[in-house]
Amino acid sequence: MSAATLESFLAELDRLRADSEAAVAAARDAAAVEAARVEFAGAKSGRLKAIQKALGGLAAADKPAGGRHFNEAKAAVTELLAAAQARLAVAAAAGPPIDVTLPGSAVPLGHLHPITQTIRRVQEIMGRLGFESVDGPEVEDQWHNFEALAIPAEHPARDPLDNFYLAVARGADPLLLRSQTSTVQIRVMEARRPPLRIVSLGRVYRPDTADATHYPMFHQVEGLLVEPGTTMAHLKSVLRLFASSFLGGDVHVRFRPSFFPFTEPSVEVDMEWGGRWVEMGGAGMVDPAVLAAVGYDPAEVSGFAFGLGVERIAARRYGVADIRDFYRNDVRFLRQF
Amino acid sequence: MILSKQWLADYVDLPASTAELAERLALAGLNHESTAETGADAAIEIEVTSNRPDCLGHIGVAREVGVLYGRPLRIPDPRPVETAAEPRRRLTVDIAAGDICPFYSARVLRGVRIGPSPPWLVERLRTVGMASVNNVVDVTNYVMLETGQPLHAFDLAKIRGARIVVRRAVAGEPFEAINHKTYALDERMCVIADGERPVALAGVMGGADTEISAATTDVLLESAQFAPLPVRAAARGLVLASGSSYRFERGPDPAMVDWASRRAAALILEVAGGALERGPVEAGRLACAPAEIPLRSGRVADVLGCDVPQARQREILVGLGFVDTATSPDSTTWRAPSWRRDCWREIDLVEEIARIEGYDRVPEDVAIAARPVEWSAREMAVRRAGEVFIGAGLCEALTRSVVSEALESVASPWGDAPPLTIRPALVRGADRLRRTLLPSLLEARGGNAAVGTDDADLFEIARAYVARPAGSSDAASSPVEEPLLASCVVGGDYFRAKGLAEAILGRLGVDAHATVEWRPVACALLTQGRAAEIVLHRDGAAERVGIVGEVAAATLEAAALTGPVAAAELRLDRLDGVIARERALERPSDFPAVERDVNLVVAESVPWSEVAAAIRGGAGGLLERLRLVQVWQDAERLGVGSKSLVVSLRLRSDSGTLSGDAAAAAVDNIVAECSRRTGATLRA
């Protein structure tokens, strides 16, 4: 190389650095990295060696600056090559290629029961609407299961053949397995003052012969809202928000008149599901007699209540044709949820 | 209730489309079950709720149609021709039990010719699913289906002593019904007796001996009111439900008792001939006290959330048979019709207006104010326990709360009292409320094994039921305690089940408020020596909150399982008071840790829990993690009766880097504390 100016010397250094970076980046294996090392840092004819010779050709005043830049470039290239070699060494130590279709290490994952999943979904949606989940006893007395719910002693619903009465009683008060989760609503209303928004949920019991659509033990979710000025429009709007969240899309609800002792007016609730009206449960305005039974003034507050049969919803949601399957506890069934 | 469309059209003009009619009725409260075309007629089956006995007859349904479509009703006024003969001269009627039979009437027809019914009558009954018997019996059925008022026809010649007595049955009294079965009655039931014996089970079924036969010429036609309870006692107690009992349990229209009697008499004269004697023989008084109900003008809008104009409200109520008895600017008082005894309060009138006007009028898009919602501690405990179980690969089971004796014969960890029982059984043989979930889960694991899944690891979170000791303070409020249990049955040994229990206790954060102790326990379900109770110490009190262990061989065998199987059961209801809702952050130290392994030799009888407590006590706050690496015994190297515990200690200070000397001092301190408390020696 002939005598050079500092400017061309530095330009040559810049080129070298750029070329070395490109070469290392392109190197996919040890041979390519070695070829780059020979090209740039080779002891005999590497490009660094050649530039080092050109350093001697610089004017004396330029030599300190040229030397400093040369040393920087040399260090950078050396480091670049060392890093590339280290990277390849790690890769080489990671083991031979594998059959990527071999199975992964099994992660044991459990499954919540579909009934629980359905209840949780309802709780979650109702929670967003301000309804708190509450819990209560399953062994109940006459007051909470019947009387406070405006079901008097002579009502057919209290017939011994239609309930699971316990052999033990509390004094003269027969006890039974609750036939509805409305019992919890009574307990909460007795303990608190309005405003109130709750969902009560859990197991209930009625002596039905087990078949594809009946089981003597099943689950209910019941909602209750008691606030001044509550109307059926609030009931319908809450159920529509629920239906739209649960089923997805803009779902409409339909009320058909019905009869329950503890609500007045009472309705059956249909929701549009899969292009047709599906009966989802019962609802209505809390009967003034129920409000009075828990010590509320029906002139001051009103409320609504609704109940959903969890098994029925879950069966439809998951395509379960026989609700007894929910209680067989076959893990081949449970693991699908 | 099955309706004949043609029959309905006798009383009101119907819309042309049967489907539209059915839909409209459904949206007004008469749920549509099915429609079957039967030649020229159509059979429409509707579901009638128990508060609407008026719709258990065609006239009542026709009234609904009239209101819904704004069309007039055509109700006939039967005036059968009567002879001069007065039946009361030859027949007496007495009511001995007015509380169960307020009113009884009997008409007498003589010279009747029993035979087949005319085709129109046979056809109508067939459409609504009723077989033709003979012309007189068919008429009584026809009028019941027309009015909702059940009737009964007796062969007057078979009535002994020329008298009818309505009384309570005598316990054990035999009665042979029309179905030729003999029943033993009890005193809750009501009978129609003649001078000598029961001739009908009141409101339910007639007797075999006095039924209308081909030889009958004189007929006693009964139309009466019976209270619901004796009818239900008989219908259910004897499994003898009938169209009659179904209606009396719900309460027919008192105003139709005489109408139905006259109607049936007129039809018998038409289809069977004969002569009707003058007037009925009656006893008692018709119970009919329609309510007077004030309706405030703004009330409908207050309940429904949408207004219905006053004129429309009036139109609906008048159409349903309500009579305006007083009107003021703010309110109108309405008298309910005799057939609507379910309407006696203002809210009942609001419902009538709403269901006829249609609930599609109620808006579905009003704003709902937001409200805060908090998870209860109980809910949080249930969710966290479930998370641990499914994170560990278990599936959630739902087993029955009520079990058979076989599953309940082992003692419960939660109380010594014998299991509570229910009646009837939940399913065959299962009448005992369970006191622990574990037998049910073992049974479920066994069921899985039987179909080839021998690794079914299951959990359940549910209640058990334990009788409280009589006389205890809690027993007064409820004699039954309901422990909320989180239970599991898994393949593996004690340590797998204990690991799950520990993970739940950790996830609930019980260590923030309490300490947990594991004590050996004797429990029939679990193997002696490989089971523990979990005892929670809090505020100086100690209580059992769980059990864990390996399932005993006999229990496994009973469930057709092969081991090893382990189980754990935790009382979440006892833990929800100690769960940590949220905890303050303990900031991790920025300084390096020092790891030290220590090999301690102690007597075999020393439990790990004591050694661990000594290690923690000696560490002076520097111990970040304690891990038991190995336990081994070797008589030659350690001596008889000793064991070696290899523990790994991670020491770290949060105020500075721990020097080698400081770490060594800490280890020395730990060993010294172990030696002092447990007699441990350091093995070189």
PDB file of C-alpha atoms in Angstrom, chain B residues 437-681:
ATOM      1  CA  LEU B 437     -66.985 -37.045  51.292  1.00  0.00           C
ATOM      2  CA  LEU B 438     -64.206 -39.608  51.195  1.00  0.00           C
ATOM      3  CA  PRO B 439     -66.297 -42.811  50.812  1.00  0.00           C
ATOM      4  CA  SER B 440     -68.149 -41.208  47.880  1.00  0.00           C
ATOM      5  CA  LEU B 441     -64.874 -40.228  46.209  1.00  0.00           C
ATOM      6  CA  LEU B 442     -63.458 -43.710  46.756  1.00  0.00           C
ATOM      7  CA  GLU B 443     -66.588 -45.152  45.198  1.00  0.00           C
ATOM      8  CA  ALA B 444     -66.148 -42.805  42.224  1.00  0.00           C
ATOM      9  CA  ARG B 445     -62.505 -43.839  41.865  1.00  0.00           C
ATOM     10  CA  GLY B 446     -63.659 -47.448  41.978  1.00  0.00           C
ATOM     11  CA  GLY B 447     -66.256 -46.738  39.286  1.00  0.00           C
ATOM     12  CA  ASN B 448     -63.513 -45.356  37.068  1.00  0.00           C
ATOM     13  CA  ALA B 449     -61.278 -48.331  37.739  1.00  0.00           C
ATOM     14  CA  ALA B 450     -64.134 -50.613  36.723  1.00  0.00           C
ATOM     15  CA  VAL B 451     -64.179 -49.046  33.253  1.00  0.00           C
ATOM     16  CA  GLY B 452     -60.416 -49.223  32.890  1.00  0.00           C
ATOM     17  CA  THR B 453     -59.306 -45.859  34.287  1.00  0.00           C
ATOM     18  CA  ASP B 454     -57.222 -46.848  37.284  1.00  0.00           C
ATOM     19  CA  ASP B 455     -55.638 -43.418  37.816  1.00  0.00           C
ATOM     20  CA  ALA B 456     -58.741 -41.299  38.478  1.00  0.00           C
ATOM     21  CA  ASP B 457     -57.502 -38.644  40.887  1.00  0.00           C
ATOM     22  CA  LEU B 458     -60.651 -36.880  42.082  1.00  0.00           C
ATOM     23  CA  PHE B 459     -61.607 -34.028  44.330  1.00  0.00           C
ATOM     24  CA  GLU B 460     -64.873 -32.562  45.510  1.00  0.00           C
ATOM     25  CA  ILE B 461     -65.789 -29.457  47.466  1.00  0.00           C
ATOM     26  CA  ALA B 462     -69.146 -29.973  49.146  1.00  0.00           C
ATOM     27  CA  ARG B 463     -70.962 -30.154  52.426  1.00  0.00           C
ATOM     28  CA  ALA B 464     -71.272 -32.972  54.887  1.00  0.00           C
ATOM     29  CA  TYR B 465     -73.968 -33.153  57.568  1.00  0.00           C
ATOM     30  CA  VAL B 466     -73.360 -33.921  61.212  1.00  0.00           C
ATOM     31  CA  ALA B 467     -75.949 -34.017  63.982  1.00  0.00           C
ATOM     32  CA  ARG B 468     -75.060 -31.666  66.804  1.00  0.00           C
ATOM     33  CA  PRO B 469     -75.156 -33.159  70.283  1.00  0.00           C
ATOM     34  CA  ALA B 470     -78.604 -32.645  71.783  1.00  0.00           C
ATOM     35  CA  GLY B 471     -78.618 -29.860  74.328  1.00  0.00           C
ATOM     36  CA  SER B 472     -75.552 -28.096  72.932  1.00  0.00           C
ATOM     37  CA  SER B 473     -75.892 -24.358  72.482  1.00  0.00           C
ATOM     38  CA  ASP B 474     -75.653 -24.555  68.672  1.00  0.00           C
ATOM     39  CA  ALA B 475     -78.199 -27.343  68.466  1.00  0.00           C
ATOM     40  CA  ALA B 476     -80.941 -24.903  69.411  1.00  0.00           C
ATOM     41  CA  SER B 477     -80.391 -22.805  66.292  1.00  0.00           C
ATOM     42  CA  SER B 478     -79.872 -25.822  64.077  1.00  0.00           C
ATOM     43  CA  PRO B 479     -79.500 -29.455  65.069  1.00  0.00           C
ATOM     44  CA  VAL B 480     -77.364 -30.047  61.992  1.00  0.00           C
ATOM     45  CA  GLU B 481     -73.859 -28.798  61.357  1.00  0.00           C
ATOM     46  CA  GLU B 482     -72.742 -28.654  57.727  1.00  0.00           C
ATOM     47  CA  PRO B 483     -68.967 -28.841  57.397  1.00  0.00           C
ATOM     48  CA  LEU B 484     -67.818 -27.538  54.015  1.00  0.00           C
ATOM     49  CA  LEU B 485     -65.187 -30.025  52.916  1.00  0.00           C
ATOM     50  CA  ALA B 486     -62.466 -29.939  50.283  1.00  0.00           C
ATOM     51  CA  SER B 487     -61.594 -33.578  49.773  1.00  0.00           C
ATOM     52  CA  CYS B 488     -59.482 -35.634  47.431  1.00  0.00           C
ATOM     53  CA  VAL B 489     -58.620 -39.229  46.660  1.00  0.00           C
ATOM     54  CA  VAL B 490     -55.431 -39.770  44.676  1.00  0.00           C
ATOM     55  CA  GLY B 491     -53.090 -42.523  43.665  1.00  0.00           C
ATOM     56  CA  GLY B 492     -49.933 -42.419  45.763  1.00  0.00           C
ATOM     57  CA  ASP B 493     -48.746 -42.386  49.341  1.00  0.00           C
ATOM     58  CA  TYR B 494     -49.258 -40.241  52.418  1.00  0.00           C
ATOM     59  CA  PHE B 495     -46.902 -37.611  51.096  1.00  0.00           C
ATOM     60  CA  ARG B 496     -48.851 -36.958  47.896  1.00  0.00           C
ATOM     61  CA  ALA B 497     -52.051 -36.302  49.825  1.00  0.00           C
ATOM     62  CA  LYS B 498     -50.207 -34.266  52.423  1.00  0.00           C
ATOM     63  CA  GLY B 499     -48.558 -32.219  49.685  1.00  0.00           C
ATOM     64  CA  LEU B 500     -52.001 -31.325  48.324  1.00  0.00           C
ATOM     65  CA  ALA B 501     -53.262 -30.379  51.786  1.00  0.00           C
ATOM     66  CA  GLU B 502     -50.164 -28.286  52.414  1.00  0.00           C
ATOM     67  CA  ALA B 503     -50.541 -26.559  49.076  1.00  0.00           C
ATOM     68  CA  ILE B 504     -54.136 -25.594  49.898  1.00  0.00           C
ATOM     69  CA  LEU B 505     -53.229 -24.346  53.361  1.00  0.00           C
ATOM     70  CA  GLY B 506     -50.402 -22.372  51.762  1.00  0.00           C
ATOM     71  CA  ARG B 507     -52.637 -20.981  49.040  1.00  0.00           C
ATOM     72  CA  LEU B 508     -55.147 -19.880  51.668  1.00  0.00           C
ATOM     73  CA  GLY B 509     -52.315 -18.225  53.595  1.00  0.00           C
ATOM     74  CA  VAL B 510     -53.375 -19.660  56.942  1.00  0.00           C
ATOM     75  CA  ASP B 511     -49.857 -19.175  58.343  1.00  0.00           C
ATOM     76  CA  ALA B 512     -50.547 -15.445  58.593  1.00  0.00           C
ATOM     77  CA  HIS B 513     -52.989 -16.040  61.461  1.00  0.00           C
ATOM     78  CA  ALA B 514     -52.386 -19.532  62.759  1.00  0.00           C
ATOM     79  CA  THR B 515     -49.964 -22.419  62.980  1.00  0.00           C
ATOM     80  CA  VAL B 516     -50.602 -25.879  61.652  1.00  0.00           C
ATOM     81  CA  GLU B 517     -49.689 -29.094  63.404  1.00  0.00           C
ATOM     82  CA  TRP B 518     -49.736 -32.626  61.920  1.00  0.00           C
ATOM     83  CA  ARG B 519     -50.518 -35.279  64.491  1.00  0.00           C
ATOM     84  CA  PRO B 520     -50.787 -39.038  64.070  1.00  0.00           C
ATOM     85  CA  VAL B 521     -54.442 -40.036  64.075  1.00  0.00           C
ATOM     86  CA  ALA B 522     -56.538 -43.167  64.230  1.00  0.00           C
ATOM     87  CA  CYS B 523     -59.254 -43.054  61.584  1.00  0.00           C
ATOM     88  CA  ALA B 524     -61.052 -46.128  60.307  1.00  0.00           C
ATOM     89  CA  LEU B 525     -60.791 -45.039  56.682  1.00  0.00           C
ATOM     90  CA  LEU B 526     -57.018 -44.648  56.832  1.00  0.00           C
ATOM     91  CA  THR B 527     -54.080 -46.909  57.551  1.00  0.00           C
ATOM     92  CA  GLN B 528     -53.004 -46.827  61.167  1.00  0.00           C
ATOM     93  CA  GLY B 529     -49.611 -45.147  61.442  1.00  0.00           C
ATOM     94  CA  ARG B 530     -49.818 -43.558  58.013  1.00  0.00           C
ATOM     95  CA  ALA B 531     -52.444 -40.944  58.691  1.00  0.00           C
ATOM     96  CA  ALA B 532     -52.532 -37.547  60.350  1.00  0.00           C
ATOM     97  CA  GLU B 533     -54.979 -35.009  61.579  1.00  0.00           C
ATOM     98  CA  ILE B 534     -54.323 -31.390  60.738  1.00  0.00           C
ATOM     99  CA  VAL B 535     -54.649 -29.241  63.834  1.00  0.00           C
ATOM    100  CA  LEU B 536     -54.923 -25.498  63.600  1.00  0.00           C
ATOM    101  CA  HIS B 537     -53.592 -23.454  66.540  1.00  0.00           C
ATOM    102  CA  ARG B 538     -54.962 -19.999  66.834  1.00  0.00           C
ATOM    103  CA  ASP B 539     -55.352 -17.644  69.771  1.00  0.00           C
ATOM    104  CA  GLY B 540     -54.454 -20.403  72.175  1.00  0.00           C
ATOM    105  CA  ALA B 541     -57.126 -22.735  70.814  1.00  0.00           C
ATOM    106  CA  ALA B 542     -56.524 -25.875  68.811  1.00  0.00           C
ATOM    107  CA  GLU B 543     -58.964 -27.594  66.482  1.00  0.00           C
ATOM    108  CA  ARG B 544     -58.952 -30.310  63.861  1.00  0.00           C
ATOM    109  CA  VAL B 545     -59.338 -28.852  60.376  1.00  0.00           C
ATOM    110  CA  GLY B 546     -58.347 -31.799  58.263  1.00  0.00           C
ATOM    111  CA  ILE B 547     -57.239 -35.365  57.951  1.00  0.00           C
ATOM    112  CA  VAL B 548     -54.805 -36.894  55.527  1.00  0.00           C
ATOM    113  CA  GLY B 549     -53.423 -40.365  55.035  1.00  0.00           C
ATOM    114  CA  GLU B 550     -53.184 -43.580  53.100  1.00  0.00           C
ATOM    115  CA  VAL B 551     -56.479 -45.346  52.559  1.00  0.00           C
ATOM    116  CA  ALA B 552     -56.788 -48.530  54.629  1.00  0.00           C
ATOM    117  CA  ALA B 553     -56.592 -51.849  52.805  1.00  0.00           C
ATOM    118  CA  ALA B 554     -60.085 -52.904  53.886  1.00  0.00           C
ATOM    119  CA  THR B 555     -61.565 -49.646  52.618  1.00  0.00           C
ATOM    120  CA  LEU B 556     -59.791 -50.061  49.290  1.00  0.00           C
ATOM    121  CA  GLU B 557     -61.040 -53.586  48.974  1.00  0.00           C
ATOM    122  CA  ALA B 558     -64.617 -52.494  49.640  1.00  0.00           C
ATOM    123  CA  ALA B 559     -64.325 -49.941  46.836  1.00  0.00           C
ATOM    124  CA  ALA B 560     -62.730 -52.547  44.517  1.00  0.00           C
ATOM    125  CA  LEU B 561     -59.549 -50.499  44.352  1.00  0.00           C
ATOM    126  CA  THR B 562     -55.917 -51.468  44.388  1.00  0.00           C
ATOM    127  CA  GLY B 563     -53.481 -49.216  46.196  1.00  0.00           C
ATOM    128  CA  PRO B 564     -51.657 -47.235  47.033  1.00  0.00           C
ATOM    129  CA  VAL B 565     -54.363 -44.617  47.356  1.00  0.00           C
ATOM    130  CA  ALA B 566     -54.183 -41.580  49.611  1.00  0.00           C
ATOM    131  CA  ALA B 567     -56.842 -39.142  50.724  1.00  0.00           C
ATOM    132  CA  ALA B 568     -57.152 -35.740  52.310  1.00  0.00           C
ATOM    133  CA  GLU B 569     -60.140 -33.856  53.661  1.00  0.00           C
ATOM    134  CA  LEU B 570     -60.039 -30.235  54.812  1.00  0.00           C
ATOM    135  CA  ARG B 571     -62.766 -28.254  56.541  1.00  0.00           C
ATOM    136  CA  LEU B 572     -62.947 -25.051  54.550  1.00  0.00           C
ATOM    137  CA  ASP B 573     -65.646 -23.710  56.865  1.00  0.00           C
ATOM    138  CA  ARG B 574     -63.092 -23.762  59.701  1.00  0.00           C
ATOM    139  CA  LEU B 575     -60.445 -22.133  57.525  1.00  0.00           C
ATOM    140  CA  ASP B 576     -62.331 -19.217  56.040  1.00  0.00           C
ATOM    141  CA  GLY B 577     -61.724 -17.262  59.227  1.00  0.00           C
ATOM    142  CA  VAL B 578     -57.961 -17.523  58.823  1.00  0.00           C
ATOM    143  CA  ILE B 579     -57.454 -17.096  55.105  1.00  0.00           C
ATOM    144  CA  ALA B 580     -55.303 -14.165  54.075  1.00  0.00           C
ATOM    145  CA  ARG B 581     -57.267 -11.987  51.667  1.00  0.00           C
ATOM    146  CA  GLU B 582     -54.154 -10.069  50.748  1.00  0.00           C
ATOM    147  CA  ARG B 583     -50.734  -9.942  52.316  1.00  0.00           C
ATOM    148  CA  ALA B 584     -48.178  -7.147  52.612  1.00  0.00           C
ATOM    149  CA  LEU B 585     -45.176  -7.637  50.353  1.00  0.00           C
ATOM    150  CA  GLU B 586     -42.042  -9.090  51.917  1.00  0.00           C
ATOM    151  CA  ARG B 587     -39.421  -7.487  49.721  1.00  0.00           C
ATOM    152  CA  PRO B 588     -36.846 -10.081  48.564  1.00  0.00           C
ATOM    153  CA  SER B 589     -33.305  -9.344  49.771  1.00  0.00           C
ATOM    154  CA  ASP B 590     -30.869  -7.914  47.208  1.00  0.00           C
ATOM    155  CA  PHE B 591     -27.872  -9.655  48.855  1.00  0.00           C
ATOM    156  CA  PRO B 592     -26.441 -13.030  47.852  1.00  0.00           C
ATOM    157  CA  ALA B 593     -27.469 -16.259  49.573  1.00  0.00           C
ATOM    158  CA  VAL B 594     -25.251 -18.872  51.125  1.00  0.00           C
ATOM    159  CA  GLU B 595     -26.181 -22.551  50.720  1.00  0.00           C
ATOM    160  CA  ARG B 596     -25.141 -25.029  53.388  1.00  0.00           C
ATOM    161  CA  ASP B 597     -25.974 -28.724  53.743  1.00  0.00           C
ATOM    162  CA  VAL B 598     -26.053 -30.163  57.220  1.00  0.00           C
ATOM    163  CA  ASN B 599     -26.288 -33.809  58.221  1.00  0.00           C
ATOM    164  CA  LEU B 600     -27.929 -34.226  61.602  1.00  0.00           C
ATOM    165  CA  VAL B 601     -28.233 -37.486  63.475  1.00  0.00           C
ATOM    166  CA  VAL B 602     -31.142 -37.832  65.899  1.00  0.00           C
ATOM    167  CA  ALA B 603     -33.019 -40.576  67.662  1.00  0.00           C
ATOM    168  CA  GLU B 604     -35.555 -42.308  65.419  1.00  0.00           C
ATOM    169  CA  SER B 605     -38.403 -41.186  67.667  1.00  0.00           C
ATOM    170  CA  VAL B 606     -37.722 -37.487  67.087  1.00  0.00           C
ATOM    171  CA  PRO B 607     -40.243 -36.152  64.549  1.00  0.00           C
ATOM    172  CA  TRP B 608     -39.102 -33.929  61.749  1.00  0.00           C
ATOM    173  CA  SER B 609     -41.369 -31.149  62.949  1.00  0.00           C
ATOM    174  CA  GLU B 610     -39.265 -30.774  66.126  1.00  0.00           C
ATOM    175  CA  VAL B 611     -35.996 -30.710  64.223  1.00  0.00           C
ATOM    176  CA  ALA B 612     -37.392 -28.174  61.775  1.00  0.00           C
ATOM    177  CA  ALA B 613     -38.611 -25.978  64.626  1.00  0.00           C
ATOM    178  CA  ALA B 614     -35.146 -26.133  66.235  1.00  0.00           C
ATOM    179  CA  ILE B 615     -33.468 -25.207  62.954  1.00  0.00           C
ATOM    180  CA  ARG B 616     -35.748 -22.224  62.505  1.00  0.00           C
ATOM    181  CA  GLY B 617     -35.270 -21.242  66.113  1.00  0.00           C
ATOM    182  CA  GLY B 618     -31.466 -21.346  65.800  1.00  0.00           C
ATOM    183  CA  ALA B 619     -31.235 -19.510  62.514  1.00  0.00           C
ATOM    184  CA  GLY B 620     -31.948 -16.097  63.956  1.00  0.00           C
ATOM    185  CA  GLY B 621     -33.880 -14.803  60.999  1.00  0.00           C
ATOM    186  CA  LEU B 622     -31.258 -15.707  58.399  1.00  0.00           C
ATOM    187  CA  LEU B 623     -32.972 -18.888  57.175  1.00  0.00           C
ATOM    188  CA  GLU B 624     -34.663 -18.224  53.853  1.00  0.00           C
ATOM    189  CA  ARG B 625     -35.393 -21.814  52.906  1.00  0.00           C
ATOM    190  CA  LEU B 626     -35.206 -25.159  54.658  1.00  0.00           C
ATOM    191  CA  ARG B 627     -35.343 -28.325  52.604  1.00  0.00           C
ATOM    192  CA  LEU B 628     -35.187 -31.903  53.833  1.00  0.00           C
ATOM    193  CA  VAL B 629     -32.956 -33.692  51.331  1.00  0.00           C
ATOM    194  CA  GLN B 630     -32.767 -37.189  52.729  1.00  0.00           C
ATOM    195  CA  VAL B 631     -33.671 -39.342  55.696  1.00  0.00           C
ATOM    196  CA  TRP B 632     -31.707 -42.552  56.190  1.00  0.00           C
ATOM    197  CA  GLN B 633     -31.054 -45.174  58.766  1.00  0.00           C
ATOM    198  CA  ASP B 634     -28.079 -47.498  58.978  1.00  0.00           C
ATOM    199  CA  ALA B 635     -27.465 -49.517  62.116  1.00  0.00           C
ATOM    200  CA  GLU B 636     -23.801 -50.044  61.280  1.00  0.00           C
ATOM    201  CA  ARG B 637     -22.892 -46.498  60.469  1.00  0.00           C
ATOM    202  CA  LEU B 638     -25.316 -44.560  62.683  1.00  0.00           C
ATOM    203  CA  GLY B 639     -26.034 -47.035  65.417  1.00  0.00           C
ATOM    204  CA  VAL B 640     -29.335 -48.673  66.264  1.00  0.00           C
ATOM    205  CA  GLY B 641     -32.275 -46.318  66.911  1.00  0.00           C
ATOM    206  CA  SER B 642     -30.820 -43.340  65.090  1.00  0.00           C
ATOM    207  CA  LYS B 643     -31.557 -41.672  61.828  1.00  0.00           C
ATOM    208  CA  SER B 644     -29.756 -39.164  59.697  1.00  0.00           C
ATOM    209  CA  LEU B 645     -31.492 -36.082  58.379  1.00  0.00           C
ATOM    210  CA  VAL B 646     -29.704 -34.312  55.533  1.00  0.00           C
ATOM    211  CA  VAL B 647     -31.007 -30.797  55.290  1.00  0.00           C
ATOM    212  CA  SER B 648     -30.222 -28.030  52.866  1.00  0.00           C
ATOM    213  CA  LEU B 649     -30.226 -24.520  54.290  1.00  0.00           C
ATOM    214  CA  ARG B 650     -30.337 -21.321  52.312  1.00  0.00           C
ATOM    215  CA  LEU B 651     -29.170 -18.439  54.451  1.00  0.00           C
ATOM    216  CA  ARG B 652     -29.543 -14.856  53.465  1.00  0.00           C
ATOM    217  CA  SER B 653     -29.548 -11.531  55.220  1.00  0.00           C
ATOM    218  CA  ASP B 654     -31.632  -8.605  54.126  1.00  0.00           C
ATOM    219  CA  SER B 655     -29.176  -6.069  55.539  1.00  0.00           C
ATOM    220  CA  GLY B 656     -25.893  -7.065  53.868  1.00  0.00           C
ATOM    221  CA  THR B 657     -23.829  -9.782  52.213  1.00  0.00           C
ATOM    222  CA  LEU B 658     -23.443 -12.720  54.550  1.00  0.00           C
ATOM    223  CA  SER B 659     -19.756 -13.434  55.125  1.00  0.00           C
ATOM    224  CA  GLY B 660     -18.424 -16.982  55.338  1.00  0.00           C
ATOM    225  CA  ASP B 661     -17.807 -16.505  59.034  1.00  0.00           C
ATOM    226  CA  ALA B 662     -21.306 -15.215  59.656  1.00  0.00           C
ATOM    227  CA  ALA B 663     -22.811 -18.142  57.763  1.00  0.00           C
ATOM    228  CA  ALA B 664     -20.661 -20.592  59.697  1.00  0.00           C
ATOM    229  CA  ALA B 665     -21.742 -18.985  62.948  1.00  0.00           C
ATOM    230  CA  ALA B 666     -25.377 -19.315  61.935  1.00  0.00           C
ATOM    231  CA  VAL B 667     -24.952 -23.003  61.103  1.00  0.00           C
ATOM    232  CA  ASP B 668     -23.164 -23.577  64.419  1.00  0.00           C
ATOM    233  CA  ASN B 669     -26.059 -21.909  66.176  1.00  0.00           C
ATOM    234  CA  ILE B 670     -28.573 -24.048  64.317  1.00  0.00           C
ATOM    235  CA  VAL B 671     -26.750 -27.249  65.178  1.00  0.00           C
ATOM    236  CA  ALA B 672     -26.461 -26.161  68.795  1.00  0.00           C
ATOM    237  CA  GLU B 673     -30.188 -25.458  68.958  1.00  0.00           C
ATOM    238  CA  CYS B 674     -30.999 -28.815  67.385  1.00  0.00           C
ATOM    239  CA  SER B 675     -28.715 -30.504  69.857  1.00  0.00           C
ATOM    240  CA  ARG B 676     -30.312 -28.707  72.762  1.00  0.00           C
ATOM    241  CA  ARG B 677     -33.891 -29.373  71.733  1.00  0.00           C
ATOM    242  CA  THR B 678     -33.666 -32.779  70.083  1.00  0.00           C
ATOM    243  CA  GLY B 679     -30.302 -34.249  71.063  1.00  0.00           C
ATOM    244  CA  ALA B 680     -29.081 -34.048  67.498  1.00  0.00           C
ATOM    245  CA  THR B 681     -25.448 -34.421  66.646  1.00  0.00           C
TER     246      THR B 681
END
